[in-house]
PDB file of C-alpha atoms in Angstrom:
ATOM      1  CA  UNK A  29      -1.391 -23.741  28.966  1.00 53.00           C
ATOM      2  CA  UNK A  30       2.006 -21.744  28.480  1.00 60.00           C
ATOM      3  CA  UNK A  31       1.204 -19.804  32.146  1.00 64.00           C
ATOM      4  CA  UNK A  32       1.065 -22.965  33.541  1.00 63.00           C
ATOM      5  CA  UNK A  33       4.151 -24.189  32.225  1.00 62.00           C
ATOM      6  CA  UNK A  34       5.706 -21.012  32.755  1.00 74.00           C
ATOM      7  CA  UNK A  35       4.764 -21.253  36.734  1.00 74.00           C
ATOM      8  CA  UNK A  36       5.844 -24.633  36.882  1.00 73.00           C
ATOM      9  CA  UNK A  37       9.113 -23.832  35.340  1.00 72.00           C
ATOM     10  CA  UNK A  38       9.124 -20.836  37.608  1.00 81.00           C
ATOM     11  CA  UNK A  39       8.944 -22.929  40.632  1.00 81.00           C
ATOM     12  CA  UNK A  40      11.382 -25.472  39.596  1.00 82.00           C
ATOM     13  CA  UNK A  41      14.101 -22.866  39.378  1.00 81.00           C
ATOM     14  CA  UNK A  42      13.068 -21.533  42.299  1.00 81.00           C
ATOM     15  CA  UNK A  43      13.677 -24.823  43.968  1.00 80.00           C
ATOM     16  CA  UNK A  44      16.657 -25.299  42.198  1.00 78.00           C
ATOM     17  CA  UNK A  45      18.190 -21.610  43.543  1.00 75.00           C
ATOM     18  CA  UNK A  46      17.213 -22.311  46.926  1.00 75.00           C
ATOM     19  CA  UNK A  47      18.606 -25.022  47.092  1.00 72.00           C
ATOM     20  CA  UNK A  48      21.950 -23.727  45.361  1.00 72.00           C
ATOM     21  CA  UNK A  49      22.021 -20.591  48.041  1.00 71.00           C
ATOM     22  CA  UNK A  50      20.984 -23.163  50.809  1.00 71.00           C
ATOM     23  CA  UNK A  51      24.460 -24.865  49.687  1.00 67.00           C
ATOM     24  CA  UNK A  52      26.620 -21.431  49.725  1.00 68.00           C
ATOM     25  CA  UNK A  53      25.224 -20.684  53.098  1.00 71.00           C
ATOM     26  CA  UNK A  54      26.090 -23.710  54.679  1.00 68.00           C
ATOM     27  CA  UNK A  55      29.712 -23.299  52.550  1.00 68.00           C
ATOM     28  CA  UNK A  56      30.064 -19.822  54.062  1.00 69.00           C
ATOM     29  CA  UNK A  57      29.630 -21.095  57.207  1.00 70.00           C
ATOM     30  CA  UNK A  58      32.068 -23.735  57.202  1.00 70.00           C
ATOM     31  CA  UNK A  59      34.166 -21.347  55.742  1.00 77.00           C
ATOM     32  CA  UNK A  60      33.836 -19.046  58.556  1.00 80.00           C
ATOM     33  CA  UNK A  61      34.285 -21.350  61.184  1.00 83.00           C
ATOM     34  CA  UNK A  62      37.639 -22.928  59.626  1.00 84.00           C
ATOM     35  CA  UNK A  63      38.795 -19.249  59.450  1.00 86.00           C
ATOM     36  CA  UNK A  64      38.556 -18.866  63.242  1.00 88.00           C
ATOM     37  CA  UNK A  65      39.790 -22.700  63.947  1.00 90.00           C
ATOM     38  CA  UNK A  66      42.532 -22.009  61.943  1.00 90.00           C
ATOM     39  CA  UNK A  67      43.464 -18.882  63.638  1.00 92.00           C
ATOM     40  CA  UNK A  68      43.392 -20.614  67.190  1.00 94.00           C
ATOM     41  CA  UNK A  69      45.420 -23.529  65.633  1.00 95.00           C
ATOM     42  CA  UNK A  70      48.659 -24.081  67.559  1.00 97.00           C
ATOM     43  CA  UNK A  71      51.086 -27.201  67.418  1.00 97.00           C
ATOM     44  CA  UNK A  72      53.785 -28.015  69.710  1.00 98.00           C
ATOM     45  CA  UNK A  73      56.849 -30.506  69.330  1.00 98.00           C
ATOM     46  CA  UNK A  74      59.823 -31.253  71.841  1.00 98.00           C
ATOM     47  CA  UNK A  75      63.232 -32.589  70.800  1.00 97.00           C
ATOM     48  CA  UNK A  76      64.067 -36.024  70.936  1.00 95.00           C
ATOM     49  CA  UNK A  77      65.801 -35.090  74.364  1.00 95.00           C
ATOM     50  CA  UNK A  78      63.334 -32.422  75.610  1.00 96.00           C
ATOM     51  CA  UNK A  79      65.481 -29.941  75.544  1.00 96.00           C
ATOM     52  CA  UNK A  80      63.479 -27.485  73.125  1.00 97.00           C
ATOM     53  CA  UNK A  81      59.716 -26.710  72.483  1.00 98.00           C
ATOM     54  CA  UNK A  82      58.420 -24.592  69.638  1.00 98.00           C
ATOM     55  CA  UNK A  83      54.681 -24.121  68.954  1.00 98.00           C
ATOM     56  CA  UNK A  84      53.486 -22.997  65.445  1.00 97.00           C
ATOM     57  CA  UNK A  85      50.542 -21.800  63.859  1.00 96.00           C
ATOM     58  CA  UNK A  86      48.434 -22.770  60.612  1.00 93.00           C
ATOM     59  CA  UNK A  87      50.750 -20.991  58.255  1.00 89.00           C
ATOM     60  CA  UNK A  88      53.947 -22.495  60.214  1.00 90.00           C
ATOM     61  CA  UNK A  89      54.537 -18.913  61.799  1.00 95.00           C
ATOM     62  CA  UNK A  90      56.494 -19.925  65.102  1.00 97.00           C
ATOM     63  CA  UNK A  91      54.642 -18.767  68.139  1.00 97.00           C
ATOM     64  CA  UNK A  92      57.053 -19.730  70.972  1.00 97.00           C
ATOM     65  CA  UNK A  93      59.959 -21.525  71.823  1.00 97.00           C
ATOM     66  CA  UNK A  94      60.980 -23.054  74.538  1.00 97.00           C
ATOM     67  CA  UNK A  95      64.611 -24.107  76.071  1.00 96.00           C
ATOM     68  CA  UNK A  96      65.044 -26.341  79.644  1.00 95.00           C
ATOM     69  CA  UNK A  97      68.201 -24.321  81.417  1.00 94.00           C
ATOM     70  CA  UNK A  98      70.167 -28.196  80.527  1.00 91.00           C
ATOM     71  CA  UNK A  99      70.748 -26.586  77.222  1.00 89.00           C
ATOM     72  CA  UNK A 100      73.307 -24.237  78.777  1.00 86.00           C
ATOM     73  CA  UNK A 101      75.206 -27.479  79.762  1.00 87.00           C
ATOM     74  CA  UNK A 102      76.383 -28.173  76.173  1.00 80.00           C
ATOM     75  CA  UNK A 103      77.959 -25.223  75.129  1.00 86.00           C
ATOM     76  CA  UNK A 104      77.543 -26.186  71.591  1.00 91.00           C
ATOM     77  CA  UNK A 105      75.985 -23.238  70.073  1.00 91.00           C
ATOM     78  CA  UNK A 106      76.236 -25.524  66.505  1.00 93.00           C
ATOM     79  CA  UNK A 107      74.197 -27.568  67.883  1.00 92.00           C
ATOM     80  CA  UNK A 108      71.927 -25.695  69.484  1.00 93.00           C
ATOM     81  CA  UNK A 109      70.899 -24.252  66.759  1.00 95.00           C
ATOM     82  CA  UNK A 110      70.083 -27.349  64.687  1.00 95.00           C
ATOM     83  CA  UNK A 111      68.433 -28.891  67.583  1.00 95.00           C
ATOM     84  CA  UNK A 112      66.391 -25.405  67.401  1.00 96.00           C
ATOM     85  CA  UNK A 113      65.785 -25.511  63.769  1.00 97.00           C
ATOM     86  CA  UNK A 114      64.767 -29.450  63.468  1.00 98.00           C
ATOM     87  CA  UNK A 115      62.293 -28.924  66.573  1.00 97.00           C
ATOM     88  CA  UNK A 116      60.866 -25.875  64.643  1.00 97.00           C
ATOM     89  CA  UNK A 117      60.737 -27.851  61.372  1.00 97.00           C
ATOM     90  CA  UNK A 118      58.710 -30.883  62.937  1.00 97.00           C
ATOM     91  CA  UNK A 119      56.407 -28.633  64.352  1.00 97.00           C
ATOM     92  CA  UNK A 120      55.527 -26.756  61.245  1.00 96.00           C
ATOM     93  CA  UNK A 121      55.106 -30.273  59.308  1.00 95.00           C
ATOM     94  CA  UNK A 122      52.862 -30.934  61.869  1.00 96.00           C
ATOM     95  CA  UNK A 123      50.941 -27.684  61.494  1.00 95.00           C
ATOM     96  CA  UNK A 124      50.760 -28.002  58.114  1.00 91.00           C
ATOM     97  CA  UNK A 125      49.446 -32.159  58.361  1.00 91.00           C
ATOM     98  CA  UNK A 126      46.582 -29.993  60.854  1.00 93.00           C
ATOM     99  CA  UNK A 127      45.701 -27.189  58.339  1.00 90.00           C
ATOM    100  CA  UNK A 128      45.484 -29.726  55.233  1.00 87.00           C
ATOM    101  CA  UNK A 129      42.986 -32.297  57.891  1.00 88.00           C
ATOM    102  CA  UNK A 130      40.881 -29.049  58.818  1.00 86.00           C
ATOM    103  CA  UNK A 131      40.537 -27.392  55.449  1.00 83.00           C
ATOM    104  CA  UNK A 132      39.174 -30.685  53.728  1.00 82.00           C
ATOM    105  CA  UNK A 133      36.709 -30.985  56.276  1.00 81.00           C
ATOM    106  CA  UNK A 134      35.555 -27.422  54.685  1.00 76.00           C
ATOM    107  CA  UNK A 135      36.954 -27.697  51.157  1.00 73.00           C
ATOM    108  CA  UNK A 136      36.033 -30.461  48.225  1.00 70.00           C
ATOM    109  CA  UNK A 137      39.123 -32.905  47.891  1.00 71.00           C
ATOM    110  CA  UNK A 138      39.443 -32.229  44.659  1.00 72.00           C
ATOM    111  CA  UNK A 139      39.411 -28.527  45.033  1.00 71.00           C
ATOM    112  CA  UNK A 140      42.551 -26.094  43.723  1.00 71.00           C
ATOM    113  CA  UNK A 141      42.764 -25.163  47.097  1.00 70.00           C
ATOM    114  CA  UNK A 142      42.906 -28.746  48.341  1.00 69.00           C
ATOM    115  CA  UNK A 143      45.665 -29.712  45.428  1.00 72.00           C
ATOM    116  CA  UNK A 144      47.883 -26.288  46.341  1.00 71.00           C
ATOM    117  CA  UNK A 145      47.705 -27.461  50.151  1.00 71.00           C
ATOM    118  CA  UNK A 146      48.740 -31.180  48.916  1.00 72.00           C
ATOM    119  CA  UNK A 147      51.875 -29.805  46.608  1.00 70.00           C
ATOM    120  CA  UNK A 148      52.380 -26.014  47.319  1.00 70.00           C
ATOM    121  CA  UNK A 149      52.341 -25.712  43.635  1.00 72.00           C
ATOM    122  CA  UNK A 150      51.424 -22.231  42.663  1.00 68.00           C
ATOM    123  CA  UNK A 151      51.754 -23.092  39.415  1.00 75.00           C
ATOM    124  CA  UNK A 152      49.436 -25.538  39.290  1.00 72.00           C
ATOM    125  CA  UNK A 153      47.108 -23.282  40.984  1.00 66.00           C
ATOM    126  CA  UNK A 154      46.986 -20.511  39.194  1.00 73.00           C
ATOM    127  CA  UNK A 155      46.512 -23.026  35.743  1.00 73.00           C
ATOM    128  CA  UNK A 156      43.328 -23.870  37.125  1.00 66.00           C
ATOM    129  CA  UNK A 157      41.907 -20.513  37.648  1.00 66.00           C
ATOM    130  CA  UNK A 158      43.287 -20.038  33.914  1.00 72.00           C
ATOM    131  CA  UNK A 159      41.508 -22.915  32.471  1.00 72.00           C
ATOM    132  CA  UNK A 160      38.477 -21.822  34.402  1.00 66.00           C
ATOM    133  CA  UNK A 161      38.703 -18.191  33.296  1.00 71.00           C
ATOM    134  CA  UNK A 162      39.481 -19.264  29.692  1.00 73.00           C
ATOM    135  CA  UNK A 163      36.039 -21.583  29.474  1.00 65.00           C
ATOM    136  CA  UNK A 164      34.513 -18.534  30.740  1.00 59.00           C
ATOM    137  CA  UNK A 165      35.999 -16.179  27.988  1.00 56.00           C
ATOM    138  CA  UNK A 166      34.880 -18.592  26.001  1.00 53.00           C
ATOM    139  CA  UNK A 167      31.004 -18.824  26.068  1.00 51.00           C
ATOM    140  CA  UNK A 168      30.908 -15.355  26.515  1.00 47.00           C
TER     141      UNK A 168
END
């Protein structure tokens, strides 16, 4: 009678861990695949006037920018630069609207991750891990 309960038990948890490692695979290779989308992400803005470009990556990183030969006309290097800057800005907002939209079709919402992508609180972030390491410290 125990053997049998033993087996049955034995097969449950088997169940149970495939189905737990079927659920990291499948994780992994989400994971994966946002790595690489995220690497090829790339988001362009134009001034209001179409004057500048600027592309950026996932992280914000600017990749290129771009000037039409009208903004020689203005001679204002002032603003220029603040044309420059706002175009770059925009772009990066946008970037970072992209990474958030492909990492929570990877990532639970209610994930650190998720929250630190939301607020860019590292704070907040590394609390979490604390908590989680401090329940851990604690049944041990």
């Amino acid at each position: 009678m125990s053997e049998h309960v033993d087996r049955h038990a034995n097969r449950e948890l088997r169940a149970r861990f495939d189905d737990v490692y079927g659920q990291y695979q499948q994780l992994r290779s989400g994971l994966d695949t946002l790595q690489t989308r995220l690497a090829e992400l790339r988001v362009t803005r134009r001034s209001a006037d179409g004057q500048v470009t600027a592309t950026v990556g996932a992280r914000g990183e600017v990749i290129e920018v771009e000037l039409t030969p009208a903004v020689y006309r203005e001679r204002d290097a002032g603003a220029l630069g603040r044309k420059i800057t706002e175009t770059i800005r925009t772009a990066a907002t946008a970037a970072a609207d992209a990474t958030r939209d492909l990492v929570a079709e990877a990532v639970p919402a209610n994930s650190g991750s998720m929250d630190f992508l939301r607020t860019g609180d590292y704070a907040a972030l590394l609390g979490r891990a604390d908590a989680v390491l401090g329940r851990r410290e604690g049944t041990a």
